[in-house]
mmCIF file of C-alpha atoms and ligand atoms in Angstrom:
data_model
loop_
_atom_site.group_PDB
_atom_site.id
_atom_site.type_symbol
_atom_site.label_atom_id
_atom_site.label_comp_id
_atom_site.label_asym_id
_atom_site.label_seq_id
_atom_site.Cartn_x
_atom_site.Cartn_y
_atom_site.Cartn_z
ATOM 1 C CA UNK Q 255 30.791 13.873 8.003
ATOM 2 C CA UNK Q 256 32.267 14.276 4.509
ATOM 3 C CA UNK Q 257 31.301 11.514 2.016
ATOM 4 C CA UNK Q 258 33.733 9.288 0.417
ATOM 5 C CA UNK Q 259 32.574 6.666 -2.041
ATOM 6 C CA UNK Q 260 35.341 6.623 -4.151
ATOM 7 C CA UNK Q 261 36.842 3.304 -2.943
ATOM 8 C CA UNK Q 262 33.317 1.822 -3.785
ATOM 9 C CA UNK Q 263 33.124 3.149 -7.563
ATOM 10 C CA UNK Q 264 35.004 0.306 -9.055
ATOM 11 C CA UNK Q 265 32.481 -2.362 -8.403
ATOM 12 C CA UNK Q 266 29.306 -0.435 -9.067
ATOM 13 C CA UNK Q 267 30.384 0.796 -12.272
ATOM 14 C CA UNK Q 268 31.412 -2.445 -13.390
ATOM 15 C CA UNK Q 269 28.036 -3.868 -12.388
ATOM 16 C CA UNK Q 270 26.407 -1.145 -14.526
ATOM 17 C CA UNK Q 271 28.643 -2.311 -17.644
ATOM 18 C CA UNK Q 272 27.474 -5.727 -17.188
ATOM 19 C CA UNK Q 273 24.042 -5.214 -16.918
ATOM 20 C CA UNK Q 274 24.181 -3.160 -20.220
ATOM 21 C CA UNK Q 275 26.027 -5.821 -21.829
ATOM 22 C CA UNK Q 276 23.536 -8.172 -20.695
ATOM 23 C CA UNK Q 277 20.638 -6.123 -21.600
ATOM 24 C CA UNK Q 278 22.051 -5.747 -25.029
ATOM 25 C CA UNK Q 279 21.398 -9.370 -25.985
ATOM 26 C CA UNK Q 280 18.551 -10.400 -23.733
ATOM 27 C CA UNK Q 281 16.607 -7.474 -25.023
ATOM 28 C CA UNK Q 282 17.032 -8.935 -28.489
ATOM 29 C CA UNK Q 283 16.531 -12.400 -27.522
ATOM 30 C CA UNK Q 284 13.104 -11.481 -25.592
ATOM 31 C CA UNK Q 285 11.752 -8.649 -27.646
ATOM 32 C CA UNK Q 286 8.709 -10.188 -28.306
ATOM 33 C CA UNK Q 287 7.952 -11.568 -24.672
ATOM 34 C CA UNK Q 288 6.857 -10.146 -21.221
ATOM 35 C CA UNK Q 289 9.136 -12.312 -18.700
ATOM 36 C CA UNK Q 290 8.493 -12.880 -15.226
ATOM 37 C CA UNK Q 291 11.056 -15.742 -14.480
ATOM 38 C CA UNK Q 292 13.407 -17.943 -16.426
ATOM 39 C CA UNK Q 293 12.774 -21.664 -17.387
ATOM 40 C CA UNK Q 294 15.797 -23.562 -17.894
ATOM 41 C CA UNK Q 295 17.653 -20.236 -17.941
ATOM 42 C CA UNK Q 296 15.329 -18.723 -20.665
ATOM 43 C CA UNK Q 297 12.906 -15.966 -19.952
ATOM 44 C CA UNK Q 298 9.270 -17.330 -19.803
ATOM 45 C CA UNK Q 299 6.499 -15.023 -21.579
ATOM 46 C CA UNK Q 300 3.238 -13.768 -19.976
ATOM 47 C CA UNK Q 301 2.445 -11.708 -22.835
ATOM 48 C CA UNK Q 302 -0.704 -13.581 -23.947
ATOM 49 C CA UNK Q 303 -4.239 -14.294 -22.715
ATOM 50 C CA UNK Q 304 -4.681 -16.795 -20.084
ATOM 51 C CA UNK Q 305 -7.647 -17.684 -17.753
ATOM 52 C CA UNK Q 306 -4.974 -18.139 -15.060
ATOM 53 C CA UNK Q 307 -4.434 -14.580 -14.120
ATOM 54 C CA UNK Q 308 -1.108 -15.250 -12.854
ATOM 55 C CA UNK Q 309 0.195 -16.652 -16.035
ATOM 56 C CA UNK Q 310 -0.499 -14.417 -18.877
ATOM 57 C CA UNK Q 311 -0.986 -10.710 -19.604
ATOM 58 C CA UNK Q 312 -3.199 -9.980 -16.703
ATOM 59 C CA UNK Q 313 -0.175 -10.728 -14.230
ATOM 60 C CA UNK Q 314 0.890 -7.898 -11.960
ATOM 61 C CA UNK Q 315 4.581 -7.854 -12.610
ATOM 62 C CA UNK Q 316 4.053 -7.109 -16.503
ATOM 63 C CA UNK Q 317 5.205 -3.679 -16.247
ATOM 64 C CA UNK Q 318 8.695 -4.232 -15.088
ATOM 65 C CA UNK Q 319 10.280 -5.636 -18.551
ATOM 66 C CA UNK Q 320 8.863 -2.637 -20.338
ATOM 67 C CA UNK Q 321 10.440 -0.538 -17.517
ATOM 68 C CA UNK Q 322 13.723 -2.131 -17.665
ATOM 69 C CA UNK Q 323 13.694 -1.321 -21.697
ATOM 70 C CA UNK Q 324 12.833 2.330 -20.967
ATOM 71 C CA UNK Q 325 15.675 2.497 -18.352
ATOM 72 C CA UNK Q 326 17.865 1.255 -21.309
ATOM 73 C CA UNK Q 327 16.358 3.455 -23.608
ATOM 74 C CA UNK Q 328 16.989 6.544 -21.312
ATOM 75 C CA UNK Q 329 20.860 5.233 -20.560
ATOM 76 C CA UNK Q 330 21.705 4.514 -24.377
ATOM 77 C CA UNK Q 331 19.250 6.612 -26.377
ATOM 78 C CA UNK Q 332 18.822 3.850 -28.673
ATOM 79 C CA UNK Q 333 15.270 3.334 -30.323
ATOM 80 C CA UNK Q 334 15.222 -0.249 -30.234
ATOM 81 C CA UNK Q 335 14.771 -0.309 -26.328
ATOM 82 C CA UNK Q 336 11.625 1.825 -26.853
ATOM 83 C CA UNK Q 337 10.261 -0.357 -29.490
ATOM 84 C CA UNK Q 338 10.596 -3.220 -27.177
ATOM 85 C CA UNK Q 339 9.301 -1.288 -24.056
ATOM 86 C CA UNK Q 340 5.962 -0.739 -26.223
ATOM 87 C CA UNK Q 341 5.637 -4.337 -27.055
ATOM 88 C CA UNK Q 342 4.609 -4.644 -23.354
ATOM 89 C CA UNK Q 343 2.463 -1.329 -22.953
ATOM 90 C CA UNK Q 344 0.400 -2.502 -26.147
ATOM 91 C CA UNK Q 345 -0.103 -6.036 -25.018
ATOM 92 C CA UNK Q 346 -1.479 -4.903 -21.618
ATOM 93 C CA UNK Q 347 -4.285 -3.048 -23.604
ATOM 94 C CA UNK Q 348 -5.974 -6.376 -23.069
ATOM 95 C CA UNK Q 349 -6.102 -5.800 -19.332
ATOM 96 C CA UNK Q 350 -7.896 -2.510 -19.454
ATOM 97 C CA UNK Q 351 -10.278 -3.919 -22.342
ATOM 98 C CA UNK Q 352 -10.926 -7.236 -20.835
ATOM 99 C CA UNK Q 353 -11.294 -5.988 -17.208
ATOM 100 C CA UNK Q 354 -10.029 -9.140 -15.970
ATOM 101 C CA UNK Q 355 -7.481 -9.774 -13.289
ATOM 102 C CA UNK Q 356 -6.761 -6.517 -12.570
ATOM 103 C CA UNK Q 357 -6.357 -5.490 -8.723
ATOM 104 C CA UNK Q 358 -4.757 -2.802 -7.053
ATOM 105 C CA UNK Q 359 -1.204 -3.495 -8.767
ATOM 106 C CA UNK Q 360 -2.058 -1.001 -11.533
ATOM 107 C CA UNK Q 361 0.883 1.374 -10.315
ATOM 108 C CA UNK Q 362 3.081 -1.658 -11.060
ATOM 109 C CA UNK Q 363 1.809 -2.349 -14.154
ATOM 110 C CA UNK Q 364 1.315 1.268 -15.759
ATOM 111 C CA UNK Q 365 3.996 3.515 -14.154
ATOM 112 C CA UNK Q 366 6.912 1.533 -15.596
ATOM 113 C CA UNK Q 367 5.319 1.267 -19.153
ATOM 114 C CA UNK Q 368 2.671 3.994 -20.174
ATOM 115 C CA UNK Q 369 3.676 6.915 -17.628
ATOM 116 C CA UNK Q 370 7.331 6.432 -18.315
ATOM 117 C CA UNK Q 371 6.746 6.203 -22.175
ATOM 118 C CA UNK Q 372 4.623 9.619 -21.573
ATOM 119 C CA UNK Q 373 7.228 11.092 -19.751
ATOM 120 C CA UNK Q 374 10.223 10.355 -21.995
ATOM 121 C CA UNK Q 375 8.390 10.656 -25.330
ATOM 122 C CA UNK Q 376 4.822 12.293 -24.952
ATOM 123 C CA UNK Q 377 3.316 9.749 -26.445
ATOM 124 C CA UNK Q 378 -0.446 10.569 -26.391
ATOM 125 C CA UNK Q 379 -1.652 7.137 -26.310
ATOM 126 C CA UNK Q 380 0.421 6.121 -23.070
ATOM 127 C CA UNK Q 381 -1.113 9.208 -21.452
ATOM 128 C CA UNK Q 382 -4.479 7.676 -22.006
ATOM 129 C CA UNK Q 383 -3.662 4.370 -20.919
ATOM 130 C CA UNK Q 384 -2.049 5.912 -17.708
ATOM 131 C CA UNK Q 385 -5.284 7.751 -17.045
ATOM 132 C CA UNK Q 386 -7.472 4.807 -17.547
ATOM 133 C CA UNK Q 387 -5.309 2.839 -15.244
ATOM 134 C CA UNK Q 388 -5.392 5.769 -12.507
ATOM 135 C CA UNK Q 389 -9.217 5.806 -12.733
ATOM 136 C CA UNK Q 390 -9.432 2.170 -12.112
ATOM 137 C CA UNK Q 391 -7.058 2.133 -9.184
ATOM 138 C CA UNK Q 392 -8.908 5.381 -7.760
ATOM 139 C CA UNK Q 393 -12.165 3.068 -8.215
ATOM 140 C CA UNK Q 394 -10.852 0.555 -5.838
ATOM 141 C CA UNK Q 395 -11.048 3.200 -3.021
ATOM 142 C CA UNK Q 396 -13.589 2.494 -0.207
ATOM 143 C CA UNK Q 397 -14.560 6.093 1.063
ATOM 144 C CA UNK Q 398 -15.983 4.826 4.266
ATOM 145 C CA UNK Q 399 -13.017 2.686 5.147
ATOM 146 C CA UNK Q 400 -10.598 5.045 3.747
ATOM 147 C CA UNK Q 401 -8.579 2.431 1.701
ATOM 148 C CA UNK Q 402 -7.723 0.880 -1.346
ATOM 149 C CA UNK Q 403 -8.999 -2.370 -1.737
ATOM 150 C CA UNK Q 404 -6.241 -4.957 -2.700
ATOM 151 C CA UNK Q 405 -7.468 -7.906 -4.409
ATOM 152 C CA UNK Q 406 -10.904 -9.318 -6.044
ATOM 153 C CA UNK Q 407 -12.692 -12.553 -5.279
ATOM 154 C CA UNK Q 408 -11.393 -14.601 -8.041
ATOM 155 C CA UNK Q 409 -7.868 -14.780 -6.525
ATOM 156 C CA UNK Q 410 -9.182 -15.747 -3.155
ATOM 157 C CA UNK Q 411 -11.872 -18.331 -3.778
ATOM 158 C CA UNK Q 412 -14.042 -18.571 -0.509
ATOM 159 C CA UNK Q 413 -12.601 -15.449 1.264
ATOM 160 C CA UNK Q 414 -14.327 -12.276 1.530
ATOM 161 C CA UNK Q 415 -11.508 -9.810 0.844
ATOM 162 C CA UNK Q 416 -13.655 -6.614 0.608
ATOM 163 C CA UNK Q 417 -11.817 -5.176 3.488
ATOM 164 C CA UNK Q 418 -8.158 -6.408 2.681
ATOM 165 C CA UNK Q 419 -5.449 -3.792 2.206
ATOM 166 C CA UNK Q 420 -2.066 -4.679 1.680
ATOM 167 C CA UNK Q 421 1.379 -2.943 2.042
ATOM 168 C CA UNK Q 422 2.527 -3.230 -1.300
ATOM 169 C CA UNK Q 423 -0.163 -0.765 -2.673
ATOM 170 C CA UNK Q 424 1.927 1.919 -1.343
ATOM 171 C CA UNK Q 425 4.058 1.541 -4.397
ATOM 172 C CA UNK Q 426 0.990 1.676 -6.511
ATOM 173 C CA UNK Q 427 -0.345 4.818 -5.434
ATOM 174 C CA UNK Q 428 2.083 7.055 -7.219
ATOM 175 C CA UNK Q 429 0.174 6.332 -10.289
ATOM 176 C CA UNK Q 430 -2.608 8.519 -8.430
ATOM 177 C CA UNK Q 431 0.071 11.189 -7.513
ATOM 178 C CA UNK Q 432 1.046 11.283 -11.139
ATOM 179 C CA UNK Q 433 -2.743 11.382 -12.370
ATOM 180 C CA UNK Q 434 -3.210 14.400 -10.215
ATOM 181 C CA UNK Q 435 -0.120 16.168 -11.350
ATOM 182 C CA UNK Q 436 -0.924 15.305 -14.998
ATOM 183 C CA UNK Q 437 -4.727 16.534 -15.007
ATOM 184 C CA UNK Q 438 -4.703 19.025 -11.826
ATOM 185 C CA UNK Q 439 -7.546 16.877 -10.757
ATOM 186 C CA UNK Q 440 -6.833 16.666 -6.813
ATOM 187 C CA UNK Q 441 -9.300 13.769 -6.319
ATOM 188 C CA UNK Q 442 -6.631 11.090 -7.241
ATOM 189 C CA UNK Q 443 -4.039 12.756 -4.794
ATOM 190 C CA UNK Q 444 -6.729 12.683 -1.946
ATOM 191 C CA UNK Q 445 -7.637 8.958 -2.469
ATOM 192 C CA UNK Q 446 -3.770 8.287 -2.505
ATOM 193 C CA UNK Q 447 -3.094 10.262 0.787
ATOM 194 C CA UNK Q 448 -6.269 8.973 2.574
ATOM 195 C CA UNK Q 449 -5.179 5.392 1.807
ATOM 196 C CA UNK Q 450 -1.355 6.368 2.932
ATOM 197 C CA UNK Q 451 -3.078 7.741 6.163
ATOM 198 C CA UNK Q 452 -4.825 4.453 6.817
ATOM 199 C CA UNK Q 453 -1.627 2.571 6.104
ATOM 200 C CA UNK Q 454 0.229 4.411 8.437
ATOM 201 C CA UNK Q 455 -2.332 3.922 11.174
ATOM 202 C CA UNK Q 456 -3.009 0.148 10.952
ATOM 203 C CA UNK Q 457 0.168 -1.272 9.319
ATOM 204 C CA UNK Q 458 3.261 0.433 11.098
ATOM 205 C CA UNK Q 459 4.172 -1.337 14.313
ATOM 206 C CA UNK Q 460 5.767 0.339 17.031
ATOM 207 C CA UNK Q 461 9.272 -0.993 16.170
ATOM 208 C CA UNK Q 462 9.027 0.367 12.842
ATOM 209 C CA UNK Q 463 8.169 -3.057 10.999
ATOM 210 C CA UNK Q 464 5.205 -3.229 8.744
ATOM 211 C CA UNK Q 465 2.241 -5.830 8.618
ATOM 212 C CA UNK Q 466 1.649 -7.226 5.029
ATOM 213 C CA UNK Q 467 -2.071 -7.711 5.088
ATOM 214 C CA UNK Q 468 -4.662 -5.984 7.175
ATOM 215 C CA UNK Q 469 -8.344 -6.700 7.172
ATOM 216 C CA UNK Q 470 -10.420 -3.377 7.756
ATOM 217 C CA UNK Q 471 -14.268 -3.521 8.247
ATOM 218 C CA UNK Q 472 -15.520 -2.418 4.809
ATOM 219 C CA UNK Q 473 -18.567 -0.750 6.227
ATOM 220 C CA UNK Q 474 -16.603 1.380 9.027
ATOM 221 C CA UNK Q 475 -12.823 1.203 8.452
ATOM 222 C CA UNK Q 476 -12.256 -0.465 11.856
ATOM 223 C CA UNK Q 477 -9.301 -2.638 11.837
ATOM 224 C CA UNK Q 478 -10.406 -6.383 12.243
ATOM 225 C CA UNK Q 479 -7.131 -8.449 11.924
ATOM 226 C CA UNK Q 480 -3.924 -8.711 10.187
ATOM 227 C CA UNK Q 481 -2.294 -11.729 8.644
ATOM 228 C CA UNK Q 482 1.344 -12.651 7.693
ATOM 229 C CA UNK Q 483 0.516 -12.876 4.096
ATOM 230 C CA UNK Q 484 3.733 -13.438 2.075
ATOM 231 C CA UNK Q 485 5.920 -13.595 5.134
ATOM 232 C CA UNK Q 486 6.707 -16.192 7.648
ATOM 233 C CA UNK Q 487 3.693 -15.789 9.853
ATOM 234 C CA UNK Q 488 1.335 -13.336 11.571
ATOM 235 C CA UNK Q 489 3.671 -10.903 13.450
ATOM 236 C CA UNK Q 490 6.633 -11.574 11.284
ATOM 237 C CA UNK Q 491 8.471 -9.031 8.862
ATOM 238 C CA UNK Q 492 8.167 -9.958 5.343
ATOM 239 C CA UNK Q 493 11.154 -8.134 3.864
ATOM 240 C CA UNK Q 494 9.752 -7.179 0.574
ATOM 241 C CA UNK Q 495 6.745 -5.798 2.468
ATOM 242 C CA UNK Q 496 9.272 -3.610 4.588
ATOM 243 C CA UNK Q 497 10.501 -2.163 1.239
ATOM 244 C CA UNK Q 498 7.038 -1.332 -0.185
ATOM 245 C CA UNK Q 499 6.566 0.497 3.164
ATOM 246 C CA UNK Q 500 9.688 2.398 3.368
ATOM 247 C CA UNK Q 501 9.925 3.424 -0.366
ATOM 248 C CA UNK Q 502 6.209 3.753 -0.735
ATOM 249 C CA UNK Q 503 5.978 6.493 2.115
ATOM 250 C CA UNK Q 504 9.092 8.161 0.714
ATOM 251 C CA UNK Q 505 7.024 8.454 -2.699
ATOM 252 C CA UNK Q 506 4.131 9.619 -1.035
ATOM 253 C CA UNK Q 507 6.317 12.406 0.884
ATOM 254 C CA UNK Q 508 7.815 13.355 -2.351
ATOM 255 C CA UNK Q 509 4.627 13.849 -4.061
ATOM 256 C CA UNK Q 510 2.613 15.554 -1.227
ATOM 257 C CA UNK Q 511 5.369 17.242 1.143
ATOM 258 C CA UNK Q 512 3.559 15.748 4.133
ATOM 259 C CA UNK Q 513 6.316 15.364 6.895
ATOM 260 C CA UNK Q 514 4.719 12.169 8.458
ATOM 261 C CA UNK Q 515 5.440 10.223 5.370
ATOM 262 C CA UNK Q 516 8.903 11.154 5.606
ATOM 263 C CA UNK Q 517 9.309 10.379 9.076
ATOM 264 C CA UNK Q 518 7.378 6.963 8.574
ATOM 265 C CA UNK Q 519 9.564 5.711 5.665
ATOM 266 C CA UNK Q 520 12.402 6.643 8.051
ATOM 267 C CA UNK Q 521 11.265 4.627 10.874
ATOM 268 C CA UNK Q 522 10.886 1.456 8.404
ATOM 269 C CA UNK Q 523 14.177 2.265 6.915
ATOM 270 C CA UNK Q 524 15.896 2.229 10.431
ATOM 271 C CA UNK Q 525 14.067 -1.192 11.287
ATOM 272 C CA UNK Q 526 15.095 -2.501 8.071
ATOM 273 C CA UNK Q 527 18.932 -1.513 8.533
ATOM 274 C CA UNK Q 528 18.816 -2.639 12.016
ATOM 275 C CA UNK Q 529 18.144 -6.116 10.523
ATOM 276 C CA UNK Q 530 20.554 -6.290 7.554
ATOM 277 C CA UNK Q 531 22.651 -9.255 8.273
ATOM 278 C CA UNK Q 532 26.186 -9.087 8.224
ATOM 279 C CA UNK Q 533 26.948 -10.543 5.009
ATOM 280 C CA UNK Q 534 24.452 -8.077 3.351
ATOM 281 C CA UNK Q 535 22.002 -10.901 1.912
ATOM 282 C CA UNK Q 536 18.236 -10.272 2.799
ATOM 283 C CA UNK Q 537 16.141 -13.131 3.802
ATOM 284 C CA UNK Q 538 12.578 -13.523 2.760
ATOM 285 C CA UNK Q 539 11.507 -12.652 6.324
ATOM 286 C CA UNK Q 540 13.598 -11.007 8.919
ATOM 287 C CA UNK Q 541 11.706 -13.248 11.638
ATOM 288 C CA UNK Q 542 12.112 -16.656 9.502
ATOM 289 C CA UNK Q 543 13.794 -19.540 11.245
ATOM 290 C CA UNK Q 544 17.502 -19.723 10.726
ATOM 291 C CA UNK Q 545 17.014 -22.730 8.613
ATOM 292 C CA UNK Q 546 16.395 -23.006 5.715
ATOM 293 C CA UNK Q 547 17.821 -19.702 5.109
ATOM 294 C CA UNK Q 548 16.067 -18.675 2.085
ATOM 295 C CA UNK Q 549 16.980 -15.249 0.362
ATOM 296 C CA UNK Q 550 14.878 -12.583 -1.467
ATOM 297 C CA UNK Q 551 17.012 -10.565 -3.627
ATOM 298 C CA UNK Q 552 14.030 -8.417 -4.647
ATOM 299 C CA UNK Q 553 13.834 -7.211 -1.138
ATOM 300 C CA UNK Q 554 17.440 -6.040 -1.208
ATOM 301 C CA UNK Q 555 17.054 -4.550 -4.569
ATOM 302 C CA UNK Q 556 13.912 -2.334 -3.619
ATOM 303 C CA UNK Q 557 15.537 -1.368 -0.173
ATOM 304 C CA UNK Q 558 18.608 -0.021 -1.775
ATOM 305 C CA UNK Q 559 16.623 2.073 -4.337
ATOM 306 C CA UNK Q 560 14.577 3.433 -1.181
ATOM 307 C CA UNK Q 561 17.801 4.151 0.710
ATOM 308 C CA UNK Q 562 19.365 5.992 -2.052
ATOM 309 C CA UNK Q 563 16.141 8.061 -2.749
ATOM 310 C CA UNK Q 564 16.086 8.627 1.118
ATOM 311 C CA UNK Q 565 19.705 10.008 1.083
ATOM 312 C CA UNK Q 566 18.701 12.590 -1.422
ATOM 313 C CA UNK Q 567 16.078 14.233 1.092
ATOM 314 C CA UNK Q 568 17.536 13.975 4.523
ATOM 315 C CA UNK Q 569 20.003 16.625 5.955
ATOM 316 C CA UNK Q 570 23.529 15.994 4.919
ATOM 317 C CA UNK Q 571 24.805 14.446 8.176
ATOM 318 C CA UNK Q 572 22.336 11.489 7.752
ATOM 319 C CA UNK Q 573 23.033 10.923 4.021
ATOM 320 C CA UNK Q 574 25.983 8.778 4.382
ATOM 321 C CA UNK Q 575 23.945 6.230 6.594
ATOM 322 C CA UNK Q 576 21.520 5.584 3.595
ATOM 323 C CA UNK Q 577 24.129 5.600 1.057
ATOM 324 C CA UNK Q 578 26.281 2.998 2.904
ATOM 325 C CA UNK Q 579 23.328 0.807 3.527
ATOM 326 C CA UNK Q 580 22.440 0.797 -0.123
ATOM 327 C CA UNK Q 581 25.912 -0.012 -1.332
ATOM 328 C CA UNK Q 582 26.091 -2.771 0.991
ATOM 329 C CA UNK Q 583 22.982 -4.429 -0.359
ATOM 330 C CA UNK Q 584 23.875 -4.032 -3.915
ATOM 331 C CA UNK Q 585 27.538 -5.140 -3.444
ATOM 332 C CA UNK Q 586 26.366 -8.231 -1.453
ATOM 333 C CA UNK Q 587 23.976 -9.007 -4.563
ATOM 334 C CA UNK Q 588 26.739 -8.115 -7.037
ATOM 335 C CA UNK Q 589 29.305 -10.655 -5.589
ATOM 336 C CA UNK Q 590 27.146 -13.458 -4.565
ATOM 337 C CA UNK Q 591 23.933 -13.699 -6.359
ATOM 338 C CA UNK Q 592 24.339 -11.995 -10.008
ATOM 339 C CA UNK Q 593 24.618 -13.975 -13.321
ATOM 340 C CA UNK Q 594 25.806 -12.048 -16.237
ATOM 341 C CA UNK Q 595 26.560 -14.943 -18.211
ATOM 342 C CA UNK Q 596 24.399 -16.312 -21.234
ATOM 343 C CA UNK Q 597 22.998 -19.300 -18.966
ATOM 344 C CA UNK Q 598 20.461 -17.162 -17.666
ATOM 345 C CA UNK Q 599 18.266 -14.383 -19.142
ATOM 346 C CA UNK Q 600 17.938 -12.877 -15.617
ATOM 347 C CA UNK Q 601 20.443 -11.322 -13.430
ATOM 348 C CA UNK Q 602 19.449 -11.932 -9.931
ATOM 349 C CA UNK Q 603 19.216 -15.822 -9.045
ATOM 350 C CA UNK Q 604 17.849 -15.729 -5.717
ATOM 351 C CA UNK Q 605 14.320 -13.948 -5.584
ATOM 352 C CA UNK Q 606 11.391 -15.154 -3.591
ATOM 353 C CA UNK Q 607 7.703 -14.621 -4.069
ATOM 354 C CA UNK Q 608 6.594 -15.822 -0.616
ATOM 355 C CA UNK Q 609 7.944 -17.675 2.198
ATOM 356 C CA UNK Q 610 5.395 -20.584 1.974
ATOM 357 C CA UNK Q 611 5.511 -20.933 -1.830
ATOM 358 C CA UNK Q 612 6.973 -24.217 -3.026
ATOM 359 C CA UNK Q 613 9.738 -22.385 -4.788
ATOM 360 C CA UNK Q 614 12.236 -20.232 -3.559
ATOM 361 C CA UNK Q 615 15.455 -18.457 -4.828
ATOM 362 C CA UNK Q 616 14.912 -18.049 -8.407
ATOM 363 C CA UNK Q 617 15.022 -15.069 -10.939
ATOM 364 C CA UNK Q 618 12.226 -12.646 -10.712
ATOM 365 C CA UNK Q 619 11.874 -9.902 -13.127
ATOM 366 C CA UNK Q 620 11.323 -7.225 -10.559
ATOM 367 C CA UNK Q 621 14.699 -8.168 -8.933
ATOM 368 C CA UNK Q 622 16.585 -7.246 -11.998
ATOM 369 C CA UNK Q 623 14.288 -4.044 -12.471
ATOM 370 C CA UNK Q 624 14.968 -2.722 -8.892
ATOM 371 C CA UNK Q 625 18.722 -3.676 -9.117
ATOM 372 C CA UNK Q 626 19.114 -1.560 -12.316
ATOM 373 C CA UNK Q 627 17.115 1.035 -10.952
ATOM 374 C CA UNK Q 628 19.522 1.222 -7.993
ATOM 375 C CA UNK Q 629 22.624 1.030 -9.926
ATOM 376 C CA UNK Q 630 21.311 4.041 -12.330
ATOM 377 C CA UNK Q 631 20.495 5.928 -9.408
ATOM 378 C CA UNK Q 632 23.970 5.348 -7.987
ATOM 379 C CA UNK Q 633 25.362 6.656 -11.106
ATOM 380 C CA UNK Q 634 23.072 9.638 -11.074
ATOM 381 C CA UNK Q 635 21.448 8.789 -14.377
ATOM 382 C CA UNK Q 636 18.245 7.291 -13.468
ATOM 383 C CA UNK Q 637 14.842 8.661 -14.445
ATOM 384 C CA UNK Q 638 12.310 9.363 -11.364
ATOM 385 C CA UNK Q 639 9.525 6.995 -12.287
ATOM 386 C CA UNK Q 640 7.456 6.621 -9.184
HETATM 387 N N1 LIG F 211 3.022 -6.980 -4.884
HETATM 388 C C1 LIG F 211 3.206 -8.526 -4.540
HETATM 389 C C2 LIG F 211 4.452 -8.679 -4.170
HETATM 390 O O1 LIG F 211 5.340 -7.873 -3.865
HETATM 391 O O2 LIG F 211 4.772 -9.901 -4.261
#
């Protein structure tokens, strides 16, 4: 089928211009911050040490602001964006030095910062940082259970989480693929693939949806149970988790060429597409109650990135289906949930961390990150960072 996207060009080109305009002033305002969300419209700051690992420099989302700055650097060539991006990367040295609060999220933290810096500028310090991070991530691998352990005890008091693996990690293992490609040491890739194979076996359901948390026996690797995690309940489908699975398996395919990873990514993608509501706005969980209808814009933005990448690797007759799905999600975000004014330092207004959190529908930095990533992909100017 011939592709005709010209009728859509206007709104997403306009969206890119608005994002760039916003980044121009927000980057200056927040140049010495690592934001996660906004407080009264102003970026908060997680750049300092905090014993509450969720509140300071050890927080898992601290790579995204730097990554947004690298995207802007790539888009504009302006050095000041590189300087702001390096603020995050250098502050995060505390994470490696203190070895505190580090979980499996090393990919989210170091791929959009140190790895991107190294790819774009060849900075040798960035390469060292990224390889340290990759070694720490590989060190979380349980060779008997064949999975990467997700969390440490300190965030789950009283719970034995040695056997917990989570779908999100599919988006951290690209750090291991990068390390293998960079050092030619296949062990990183082997760890990543063994983990991905375990996820394929235990997380992906018959209908193409994925579980969030699976507990495996750390002595044998046998599946013990699963949990609803950040979704509505056990058996439901947390939308951001679906996207980590869909986009994550695609990344595993791109780095390894293993066909089953592509097939799995497509199965999850088709489940996701079949559940996109008429208005294109994505809930926190596809199986949450109708009311309250809480949204999660992060899931929409990440899914759009995944669909756009899938469109690049499938046969021509399938490409339009994925691209149309991405455009539907992005257009719905652009028309309904974006704030490009100076009232708020973030762009997407209705992101949600988890269904059972006390707070829903607020700006979250990785919503903006993946929205930008998707728009630059549409334009064809984005850098391959995962
Ligand atoms: N990786 C945690 C999340 O997606 O919320």
